[in-house]
XYZ file of C-alpha atoms in Angstrom:
348
model
C -10.681 18.106 -22.320
C -7.129 17.512 -23.473
C -4.262 17.021 -21.042
C -0.649 17.377 -22.166
C 2.040 16.211 -19.750
C 5.596 17.219 -20.604
C 7.929 14.775 -18.856
C 11.722 14.751 -18.948
C 11.808 12.041 -21.601
C 8.688 12.613 -23.710
C 5.281 14.260 -24.028
C 2.078 12.379 -23.169
C -1.372 13.354 -24.418
C -4.693 12.097 -23.044
C -8.235 13.309 -22.529
C -10.628 13.589 -19.601
C -14.380 13.943 -19.624
C -15.479 17.557 -19.297
C -17.066 18.352 -15.938
C -16.449 14.878 -14.499
C -13.919 16.036 -11.904
C -11.531 13.242 -12.873
C -8.159 13.737 -11.185
C -5.296 14.263 -13.626
C -3.264 11.459 -12.019
C -6.195 9.048 -12.221
C -6.933 9.976 -15.823
C -3.358 9.350 -16.902
C -3.021 6.043 -15.066
C -6.343 4.771 -16.408
C -5.028 5.415 -19.917
C -1.822 3.469 -19.343
C 0.522 6.381 -18.625
C 2.766 5.657 -15.636
C 2.630 9.089 -14.005
C 4.679 9.310 -10.780
C 2.964 8.697 -7.432
C 3.380 6.927 -4.108
C 0.394 7.467 -1.806
C -1.931 8.837 -4.553
C -4.032 10.367 -1.772
C -2.594 13.828 -1.182
C 0.026 13.248 1.497
C 3.423 12.437 -0.035
C 3.857 15.046 -2.782
C 5.372 12.587 -5.279
C 2.782 13.384 -7.956
C 3.527 17.093 -8.064
C 3.483 18.868 -11.431
C 3.698 22.464 -12.644
C 0.833 24.073 -14.500
C 2.040 25.601 -17.779
C -1.340 26.607 -19.183
C -5.014 26.015 -18.544
C -7.155 25.919 -15.418
C -7.507 23.267 -12.731
C -9.741 22.643 -9.725
C -8.202 21.463 -6.440
C -10.437 19.012 -4.559
C -8.365 19.218 -1.352
C -6.633 22.596 -0.939
C -5.446 21.600 2.550
C -3.903 18.268 1.499
C -0.778 17.529 3.597
C 1.254 16.944 0.445
C 0.950 20.607 -0.502
C 3.835 21.359 1.860
C 6.120 19.859 -0.796
C 4.974 22.385 -3.413
C 7.586 25.145 -3.552
C 7.512 26.717 -7.013
C 4.742 28.867 -8.460
C 2.137 26.876 -10.332
C 2.933 23.514 -8.722
C 0.010 21.243 -7.864
C -0.779 17.661 -6.838
C -2.026 15.597 -9.771
C -3.848 13.238 -7.391
C -6.036 16.076 -6.092
C -6.546 18.311 -9.118
C -8.814 17.985 -12.128
C -8.788 19.995 -15.349
C -11.513 22.549 -16.020
C -10.026 23.514 -19.413
C -7.407 22.011 -21.705
C -4.225 21.765 -19.625
C -0.487 21.622 -20.254
C 1.615 20.514 -17.274
C 5.263 19.701 -16.613
C 6.276 16.672 -14.548
C 9.872 16.610 -13.185
C 10.322 12.898 -13.881
C 10.765 10.329 -16.618
C 7.321 9.000 -17.513
C 6.845 5.777 -19.479
C 3.836 3.815 -20.622
C 2.719 1.012 -18.306
C 4.122 -2.412 -19.059
C 1.936 -4.814 -20.999
C -0.080 -6.949 -18.596
C -0.120 -4.379 -15.795
C -3.326 -4.039 -13.800
C -4.729 -0.725 -15.017
C -6.516 1.248 -12.272
C -10.198 2.024 -12.639
C -12.826 3.990 -10.738
C -15.667 1.930 -9.290
C -18.285 1.822 -6.561
C -18.537 -0.513 -3.608
C -20.357 -1.269 -0.378
C -19.094 -2.064 3.127
C -20.237 -5.605 3.909
C -18.381 -6.375 7.157
C -15.969 -5.032 9.764
C -14.133 -6.851 12.547
C -12.098 -5.383 15.388
C -8.666 -7.005 15.720
C -7.274 -4.749 18.453
C -8.415 -1.578 20.206
C -7.418 0.513 17.168
C -7.227 -1.872 14.185
C -10.059 -3.429 12.188
C -10.552 -5.414 9.029
C -12.860 -3.752 6.520
C -14.579 -5.855 3.848
C -15.848 -4.019 0.777
C -17.775 -5.625 -2.051
C -17.021 -3.949 -5.359
C -19.746 -3.415 -7.940
C -17.421 -4.960 -10.511
C -14.575 -7.460 -10.425
C -11.142 -5.933 -9.851
C -7.832 -7.414 -10.963
C -4.893 -6.535 -8.739
C -1.414 -7.803 -8.010
C -0.400 -9.004 -4.560
C 0.954 -6.066 -2.577
C -1.150 -3.357 -4.222
C -3.587 -0.910 -2.634
C -6.837 0.894 -3.426
C -8.045 4.407 -2.762
C -11.239 4.364 -0.708
C -13.541 7.307 -0.100
C -16.970 8.046 1.337
C -19.255 11.004 0.710
C -19.119 12.060 4.370
C -15.329 12.633 4.336
C -13.181 14.837 2.108
C -10.525 13.029 0.075
C -9.700 9.356 -0.427
C -7.342 7.165 1.598
C -4.986 4.443 0.403
C -5.338 1.002 2.000
C -3.595 -2.212 0.971
C -5.559 -5.351 0.251
C -5.093 -8.170 2.761
C -6.509 -10.849 0.477
C -5.538 -11.950 -3.027
C -7.913 -13.163 -5.710
C -8.108 -12.711 -9.448
C -11.252 -10.906 -10.598
C -11.982 -10.062 -6.960
C -15.342 -8.688 -5.909
C -14.528 -8.821 -2.195
C -11.666 -6.604 -1.038
C -10.404 -6.895 2.533
C -8.494 -4.002 4.050
C -6.747 -3.338 7.334
C -7.567 0.030 8.910
C -5.851 1.572 11.916
C -7.533 4.401 13.793
C -5.219 7.380 13.556
C -5.386 10.439 15.847
C -7.198 13.096 13.848
C -7.859 10.685 10.998
C -11.268 11.794 9.759
C -12.067 8.700 7.700
C -10.805 6.266 10.329
C -12.813 8.152 12.981
C -15.888 7.762 10.759
C -15.290 4.022 10.434
C -14.624 3.479 14.139
C -17.546 5.623 15.335
C -20.378 4.050 17.290
C -22.798 2.208 15.049
C -22.188 -0.163 12.184
C -21.018 1.153 8.823
C -22.203 -2.015 7.097
C -24.181 -1.123 4.000
C -22.505 2.245 3.465
C -21.491 3.039 -0.098
C -17.873 3.806 -0.996
C -15.903 5.106 -3.954
C -12.971 2.993 -5.110
C -10.004 3.739 -7.343
C -7.231 1.316 -8.139
C -5.347 -0.892 -7.981
C -2.253 1.172 -7.271
C 1.202 0.504 -5.918
C 4.616 -0.641 -7.087
C 5.505 -3.134 -4.316
C 4.078 -6.091 -6.210
C 4.848 -9.800 -5.986
C 4.773 -12.301 -8.837
C 5.503 -16.041 -8.465
C 7.876 -15.795 -11.432
C 10.151 -13.665 -9.229
C 12.394 -16.612 -8.401
C 13.880 -15.090 -5.230
C 13.581 -15.664 -1.509
C 10.983 -13.393 0.114
C 11.729 -10.940 2.896
C 8.761 -9.020 4.317
C 9.356 -6.312 6.937
C 6.226 -4.521 8.119
C 5.407 -2.129 10.911
C 1.853 -2.043 12.275
C -0.929 -2.046 9.708
C 1.699 -2.192 6.968
C 1.358 -5.955 7.379
C -1.782 -5.796 5.191
C 0.016 -5.901 1.857
C 2.346 -8.609 3.157
C -0.651 -10.828 3.878
C -1.731 -10.439 0.254
C 1.772 -11.395 -0.888
C 1.749 -14.444 1.391
C -1.692 -15.454 0.101
C -0.416 -15.286 -3.482
C 2.723 -17.226 -2.575
C 0.675 -19.900 -0.810
C -1.586 -20.327 -3.839
C 1.482 -20.956 -6.004
C 3.278 -23.228 -3.489
C 6.106 -20.692 -3.655
C 7.720 -21.848 -0.419
C 8.313 -25.313 -1.818
C 11.039 -23.684 -3.940
C 12.072 -20.565 -2.033
C 12.581 -19.320 1.512
C 10.377 -16.695 3.116
C 10.967 -14.550 6.194
C 8.252 -12.306 7.621
C 8.944 -9.701 10.326
C 5.922 -8.001 11.892
C 6.731 -5.061 14.158
C 4.373 -3.675 16.817
C 4.809 -1.955 20.156
C 3.347 -4.553 22.497
C 1.265 -7.723 22.580
C -1.955 -5.711 22.764
C -1.137 -4.472 19.248
C -0.576 -7.927 17.714
C -3.033 -9.661 15.384
C -3.037 -12.327 12.651
C -1.268 -14.815 14.941
C -3.707 -17.597 14.046
C -3.285 -16.854 10.334
C 0.511 -16.842 10.677
C 0.286 -20.186 12.457
C -1.868 -21.608 9.668
C 0.541 -20.338 7.003
C 3.542 -21.811 8.806
C 1.816 -25.171 9.140
C 0.719 -25.121 5.502
C 3.929 -23.817 3.930
C 6.454 -25.688 6.054
C 9.843 -24.795 7.482
C 10.946 -22.659 4.533
C 8.605 -19.928 5.799
C 9.534 -18.218 9.080
C 7.495 -15.598 10.948
C 8.840 -13.289 13.659
C 6.902 -10.743 15.719
C 9.080 -7.869 16.972
C 7.912 -6.013 20.097
C 9.542 -2.592 20.416
C 8.230 -1.602 23.864
C 8.205 -4.788 25.920
C 9.743 -8.217 26.270
C 7.686 -11.121 24.932
C 5.473 -12.430 27.760
C 6.111 -15.881 29.181
C 4.156 -18.708 27.609
C 4.027 -17.373 24.044
C 6.300 -20.110 22.735
C 3.911 -22.730 24.068
C 0.810 -20.968 22.721
C 2.306 -20.152 19.305
C 5.180 -22.604 18.749
C 5.424 -21.838 15.022
C 5.986 -18.092 15.540
C 9.095 -16.451 16.940
C 8.806 -13.440 19.288
C 11.643 -10.980 19.945
C 12.202 -7.609 21.617
C 13.350 -4.728 19.406
C 12.518 -2.518 16.472
C 11.444 -4.586 13.511
C 14.355 -3.589 11.251
C 16.853 -4.410 14.010
C 15.303 -7.814 14.639
C 15.311 -8.511 10.903
C 18.971 -7.487 10.632
C 19.957 -9.913 13.406
C 18.055 -12.851 11.999
C 18.899 -12.295 8.334
C 22.679 -12.261 8.632
C 24.155 -14.332 5.785
C 20.651 -14.821 4.313
C 20.298 -11.778 2.064
C 22.134 -12.906 -1.062
C 19.032 -13.823 -3.075
C 16.128 -11.890 -1.549
C 13.442 -9.571 -2.797
C 12.540 -7.357 0.144
C 9.065 -5.901 0.660
C 8.694 -3.075 3.169
C 5.633 -1.339 4.590
C 4.574 0.722 7.564
C 5.199 4.189 9.008
C 7.759 6.175 6.967
C 10.434 6.104 9.727
C 10.188 2.301 9.910
C 10.397 1.961 6.135
C 13.371 4.339 5.963
C 15.185 2.435 8.720
C 14.600 -0.862 6.917
C 15.875 0.584 3.628
C 19.076 1.797 5.318
C 19.597 -1.572 6.983
C 19.185 -3.463 3.709
C 21.421 -1.140 1.691
C 24.134 -1.374 4.350
C 23.751 -5.163 4.119
C 24.437 -4.874 0.367
C 20.930 -5.593 -0.843
C 20.670 -3.562 -4.047
C 17.942 -0.958 -4.474
C 16.294 -2.905 -7.307
C 15.668 -5.746 -4.838
C 13.774 -3.516 -2.384
C 10.096 -2.743 -2.974
C 7.854 -0.488 -0.922
C 4.971 1.955 -1.054
C 5.526 4.579 1.627
C 2.455 6.309 3.068
C 3.046 9.627 4.812
């Protein structure tokens, strides 16, 4: 079936396989067309389009992102597939992907391991049926047959031609897929659907700027991938790095041993701070983790205090709950960091 997308700057034509149920967003991205998206999983509304002609099928009529659809005929490209030839309008400028970009693909995988990090956070290891190229900071869509819709999770690890993908999953109240993962009984061996890589908050060693990573909660996942890539390239021999990890209390903290290893390996040009919003740092932490700094406060406030006079040459990476990301963006813009030096993928 033929899909025609009329963007503000040009018209894009591509085809999908009849009856395959391929989402219009996925089909366009897989063919190198940079259609607009953020979460790509039905929550943010960024991928909305207006149906001009043709018929579509909506895989998730109750998707949270539908609340952003106001005009007649609007739909979410990440949730809808074409059942006939389709013409759609997208209220954005749409270009072709840059040469060398990691083009997303659909694949299958299998859960090979899980590990609890806190009472509501786990690592999830998935082995893909085929090698996947991704850039540090990107995410994948993951789905299982038992749960409607796919969810976006950032990779924690970084490897070229990766077969093993490690994700960080937080159990969310009412989160059907996270409830399925955290339920009694091992999910090891369960099959999954994968689509990706996705995401614009990518890191490349050729960047040539100091790194600033500000993450709330499980948003730290993509930052760990960025740090892994930077470590592989000895990036902190040439540039400074500052990582701010915000959580509510010490019971919500993880990756302290990995942060300690990174600090020891990368030297004094990398600094790591854990920000506790709901309690003061307990006594004895400085002795137990001498290479990590602990402070009280919201993560963007702690970052603002520590980064005074240090923002002239940074590329900032942000992740976490939308309010935390928005607060960090405001802080950076007020500190005269330009928008083109701020990268984030905001999940609703």
